[in-house]
JSON list of C-alpha atoms in Angstrom, two decimals:
[
{"chain": "A", "resi": 133, "resn": "MET", "atom": "CA", "xyz": [-207.76, -2.56, 13.29]},
{"chain": "A", "resi": 134, "resn": "ASP", "atom": "CA", "xyz": [-208.07, -1.29, 9.66]},
{"chain": "A", "resi": 135, "resn": "SER", "atom": "CA", "xyz": [-205.94, 2.09, 10.42]},
{"chain": "A", "resi": 136, "resn": "HIS", "atom": "CA", "xyz": [-202.91, 0.66, 9.95]},
{"chain": "A", "resi": 137, "resn": "LEU", "atom": "CA", "xyz": [-203.56, -3.38, 8.10]},
{"chain": "A", "resi": 138, "resn": "SER", "atom": "CA", "xyz": [-200.09, -3.19, 6.81]},
{"chain": "A", "resi": 139, "resn": "GLN", "atom": "CA", "xyz": [-197.60, -2.62, 10.12]},
{"chain": "A", "resi": 140, "resn": "ILE", "atom": "CA", "xyz": [-200.69, -4.93, 12.14]},
{"chain": "A", "resi": 141, "resn": "ILE", "atom": "CA", "xyz": [-199.40, -7.68, 9.84]},
{"chain": "A", "resi": 142, "resn": "GLN", "atom": "CA", "xyz": [-195.86, -7.11, 9.11]},
{"chain": "A", "resi": 143, "resn": "ARG", "atom": "CA", "xyz": [-195.60, -7.33, 12.97]},
{"chain": "A", "resi": 144, "resn": "VAL", "atom": "CA", "xyz": [-197.87, -10.19, 13.82]},
{"chain": "A", "resi": 145, "resn": "LEU", "atom": "CA", "xyz": [-195.65, -12.00, 11.13]},
{"chain": "A", "resi": 146, "resn": "GLU", "atom": "CA", "xyz": [-192.36, -11.19, 12.53]},
{"chain": "A", "resi": 147, "resn": "TYR", "atom": "CA", "xyz": [-193.06, -10.71, 15.84]},
{"chain": "A", "resi": 148, "resn": "GLY", "atom": "CA", "xyz": [-196.31, -12.65, 17.08]},
{"chain": "A", "resi": 149, "resn": "ARG", "atom": "CA", "xyz": [-196.81, -16.26, 17.98]},
{"chain": "A", "resi": 150, "resn": "ILE", "atom": "CA", "xyz": [-200.07, -18.20, 16.51]},
{"chain": "A", "resi": 151, "resn": "ASN", "atom": "CA", "xyz": [-202.56, -16.88, 18.32]},
{"chain": "A", "resi": 152, "resn": "ASP", "atom": "CA", "xyz": [-201.96, -13.57, 16.83]},
{"chain": "A", "resi": 153, "resn": "TRP", "atom": "CA", "xyz": [-202.12, -15.22, 13.15]},
{"chain": "A", "resi": 154, "resn": "LYS", "atom": "CA", "xyz": [-205.22, -16.51, 14.00]},
{"chain": "A", "resi": 155, "resn": "ILE", "atom": "CA", "xyz": [-206.62, -13.30, 14.88]},
{"chain": "A", "resi": 156, "resn": "ILE", "atom": "CA", "xyz": [-205.14, -11.54, 11.80]},
{"chain": "A", "resi": 157, "resn": "LEU", "atom": "CA", "xyz": [-206.38, -14.98, 9.64]},
{"chain": "A", "resi": 158, "resn": "SER", "atom": "CA", "xyz": [-209.69, -14.59, 11.01]},
{"chain": "A", "resi": 159, "resn": "TYR", "atom": "CA", "xyz": [-210.05, -10.28, 10.92]},
{"chain": "A", "resi": 160, "resn": "TYR", "atom": "CA", "xyz": [-208.73, -9.93, 7.66]},
{"chain": "A", "resi": 161, "resn": "GLY", "atom": "CA", "xyz": [-208.64, -13.46, 5.36]},
{"chain": "A", "resi": 162, "resn": "LEU", "atom": "CA", "xyz": [-205.49, -14.58, 3.55]},
{"chain": "A", "resi": 163, "resn": "ASP", "atom": "CA", "xyz": [-206.05, -13.12, 0.48]},
{"chain": "A", "resi": 164, "resn": "LYS", "atom": "CA", "xyz": [-206.20, -10.31, 2.07]},
{"chain": "A", "resi": 165, "resn": "ILE", "atom": "CA", "xyz": [-203.08, -10.29, 3.81]},
{"chain": "A", "resi": 166, "resn": "VAL", "atom": "CA", "xyz": [-200.83, -11.48, 0.85]},
{"chain": "A", "resi": 167, "resn": "VAL", "atom": "CA", "xyz": [-202.14, -8.63, -0.82]},
{"chain": "A", "resi": 168, "resn": "VAL", "atom": "CA", "xyz": [-200.19, -6.38, 1.75]},
{"chain": "A", "resi": 169, "resn": "CYS", "atom": "CA", "xyz": [-197.66, -8.72, 2.61]},
{"chain": "A", "resi": 170, "resn": "LYS", "atom": "CA", "xyz": [-196.98, -8.41, -1.78]},
{"chain": "A", "resi": 171, "resn": "GLY", "atom": "CA", "xyz": [-196.84, -4.18, -1.71]},
{"chain": "A", "resi": 172, "resn": "LEU", "atom": "CA", "xyz": [-194.61, -3.99, 2.30]},
{"chain": "A", "resi": 173, "resn": "ARG", "atom": "CA", "xyz": [-191.07, -2.80, 1.81]},
{"chain": "A", "resi": 174, "resn": "THR", "atom": "CA", "xyz": [-188.85, -4.99, 4.03]},
{"chain": "A", "resi": 175, "resn": "LEU", "atom": "CA", "xyz": [-190.32, -8.66, 5.88]},
{"chain": "A", "resi": 176, "resn": "ALA", "atom": "CA", "xyz": [-188.16, -10.89, 6.87]},
{"chain": "A", "resi": 177, "resn": "PRO", "atom": "CA", "xyz": [-186.69, -13.56, 4.86]},
{"chain": "A", "resi": 178, "resn": "VAL", "atom": "CA", "xyz": [-188.30, -16.17, 7.56]},
{"chain": "A", "resi": 179, "resn": "CYS", "atom": "CA", "xyz": [-191.76, -14.50, 7.02]},
{"chain": "A", "resi": 180, "resn": "LEU", "atom": "CA", "xyz": [-191.44, -14.12, 3.76]},
{"chain": "A", "resi": 181, "resn": "SER", "atom": "CA", "xyz": [-190.90, -17.77, 2.91]},
{"chain": "A", "resi": 182, "resn": "VAL", "atom": "CA", "xyz": [-193.94, -18.70, 5.59]},
{"chain": "A", "resi": 183, "resn": "ILE", "atom": "CA", "xyz": [-196.54, -16.72, 3.42]},
{"chain": "A", "resi": 184, "resn": "CYS", "atom": "CA", "xyz": [-195.21, -17.90, 0.32]},
{"chain": "A", "resi": 185, "resn": "THR", "atom": "CA", "xyz": [-195.61, -21.57, 1.40]},
{"chain": "A", "resi": 186, "resn": "ILE", "atom": "CA", "xyz": [-198.84, -20.99, 2.81]},
{"chain": "A", "resi": 187, "resn": "SER", "atom": "CA", "xyz": [-200.65, -19.02, 0.02]},
{"chain": "A", "resi": 188, "resn": "ASP", "atom": "CA", "xyz": [-198.96, -20.85, -2.78]},
{"chain": "A", "resi": 189, "resn": "THR", "atom": "CA", "xyz": [-197.04, -17.86, -4.24]},
{"chain": "A", "resi": 190, "resn": "GLU", "atom": "CA", "xyz": [-193.68, -17.24, -5.48]},
{"chain": "A", "resi": 191, "resn": "LYS", "atom": "CA", "xyz": [-191.07, -14.75, -3.50]},
{"chain": "A", "resi": 192, "resn": "SER", "atom": "CA", "xyz": [-190.69, -12.85, -6.50]},
{"chain": "A", "resi": 193, "resn": "ASN", "atom": "CA", "xyz": [-193.72, -10.90, -6.73]},
{"chain": "A", "resi": 194, "resn": "TYR", "atom": "CA", "xyz": [-193.33, -9.61, -3.27]},
{"chain": "A", "resi": 195, "resn": "ARG", "atom": "CA", "xyz": [-191.54, -5.93, -3.36]},
{"chain": "A", "resi": 196, "resn": "CYS", "atom": "CA", "xyz": [-189.43, -6.93, -0.55]},
{"chain": "A", "resi": 197, "resn": "ASP", "atom": "CA", "xyz": [-187.85, -9.75, -2.12]},
{"chain": "A", "resi": 198, "resn": "HIS", "atom": "CA", "xyz": [-187.06, -7.04, -4.92]},
{"chain": "A", "resi": 199, "resn": "PHE", "atom": "CA", "xyz": [-186.07, -4.29, -1.88]},
{"chain": "A", "resi": 200, "resn": "LYS", "atom": "CA", "xyz": [-183.69, -6.22, 0.29]},
{"chain": "A", "resi": 201, "resn": "GLN", "atom": "CA", "xyz": [-181.10, -4.11, 2.42]},
{"chain": "A", "resi": 202, "resn": "SER", "atom": "CA", "xyz": [-177.36, -3.73, 1.81]},
{"chain": "A", "resi": 203, "resn": "PRO", "atom": "CA", "xyz": [-176.30, -5.60, 4.81]},
{"chain": "A", "resi": 204, "resn": "PRO", "atom": "CA", "xyz": [-174.44, -2.95, 7.16]},
{"chain": "A", "resi": 205, "resn": "HIS", "atom": "CA", "xyz": [-170.49, -2.53, 7.71]},
{"chain": "A", "resi": 206, "resn": "THR", "atom": "CA", "xyz": [-170.45, -3.27, 10.97]},
{"chain": "A", "resi": 207, "resn": "LEU", "atom": "CA", "xyz": [-166.34, -3.23, 10.84]},
{"chain": "A", "resi": 208, "resn": "GLU", "atom": "CA", "xyz": [-166.15, -0.12, 9.49]},
{"chain": "A", "resi": 209, "resn": "LEU", "atom": "CA", "xyz": [-168.58, 1.34, 10.91]},
{"chain": "A", "resi": 210, "resn": "LEU", "atom": "CA", "xyz": [-167.09, 0.49, 14.26]},
{"chain": "A", "resi": 211, "resn": "ARG", "atom": "CA", "xyz": [-164.17, 2.10, 13.29]},
{"chain": "A", "resi": 212, "resn": "ALA", "atom": "CA", "xyz": [-165.88, 5.24, 12.38]},
{"chain": "A", "resi": 213, "resn": "ILE", "atom": "CA", "xyz": [-167.49, 5.34, 16.11]},
{"chain": "A", "resi": 214, "resn": "MET", "atom": "CA", "xyz": [-163.65, 4.76, 17.83]},
{"chain": "A", "resi": 215, "resn": "ALA", "atom": "CA", "xyz": [-162.51, 7.42, 15.63]},
{"chain": "A", "resi": 216, "resn": "GLU", "atom": "CA", "xyz": [-164.06, 9.84, 17.27]},
{"chain": "A", "resi": 217, "resn": "PRO", "atom": "CA", "xyz": [-163.31, 12.00, 20.12]},
{"chain": "A", "resi": 218, "resn": "LEU", "atom": "CA", "xyz": [-165.46, 11.28, 22.76]},
{"chain": "A", "resi": 219, "resn": "PHE", "atom": "CA", "xyz": [-163.57, 7.44, 22.06]},
{"chain": "A", "resi": 220, "resn": "ALA", "atom": "CA", "xyz": [-160.36, 8.80, 20.96]},
{"chain": "A", "resi": 221, "resn": "ASP", "atom": "CA", "xyz": [-157.66, 7.66, 24.24]}
]
């Protein structure tokens, strides 16, 4: 479980159940989980809030808080896709 530490922690935070959280908490410890989360480039906002609350840390200390992805421009993307010859009338 140590070879892909950041992926495991991120997946458990974003998609795991409470039992999964208990497993990584007992295996890695809260301090290690917080250090890994601080270095993650992306993390769901609700997961960031949970880890900040549990560890009593500030969101500004986390990399993912500074590198938020831009929202997709779905309407422009849809228009571009629909203009492709495959979808043209």
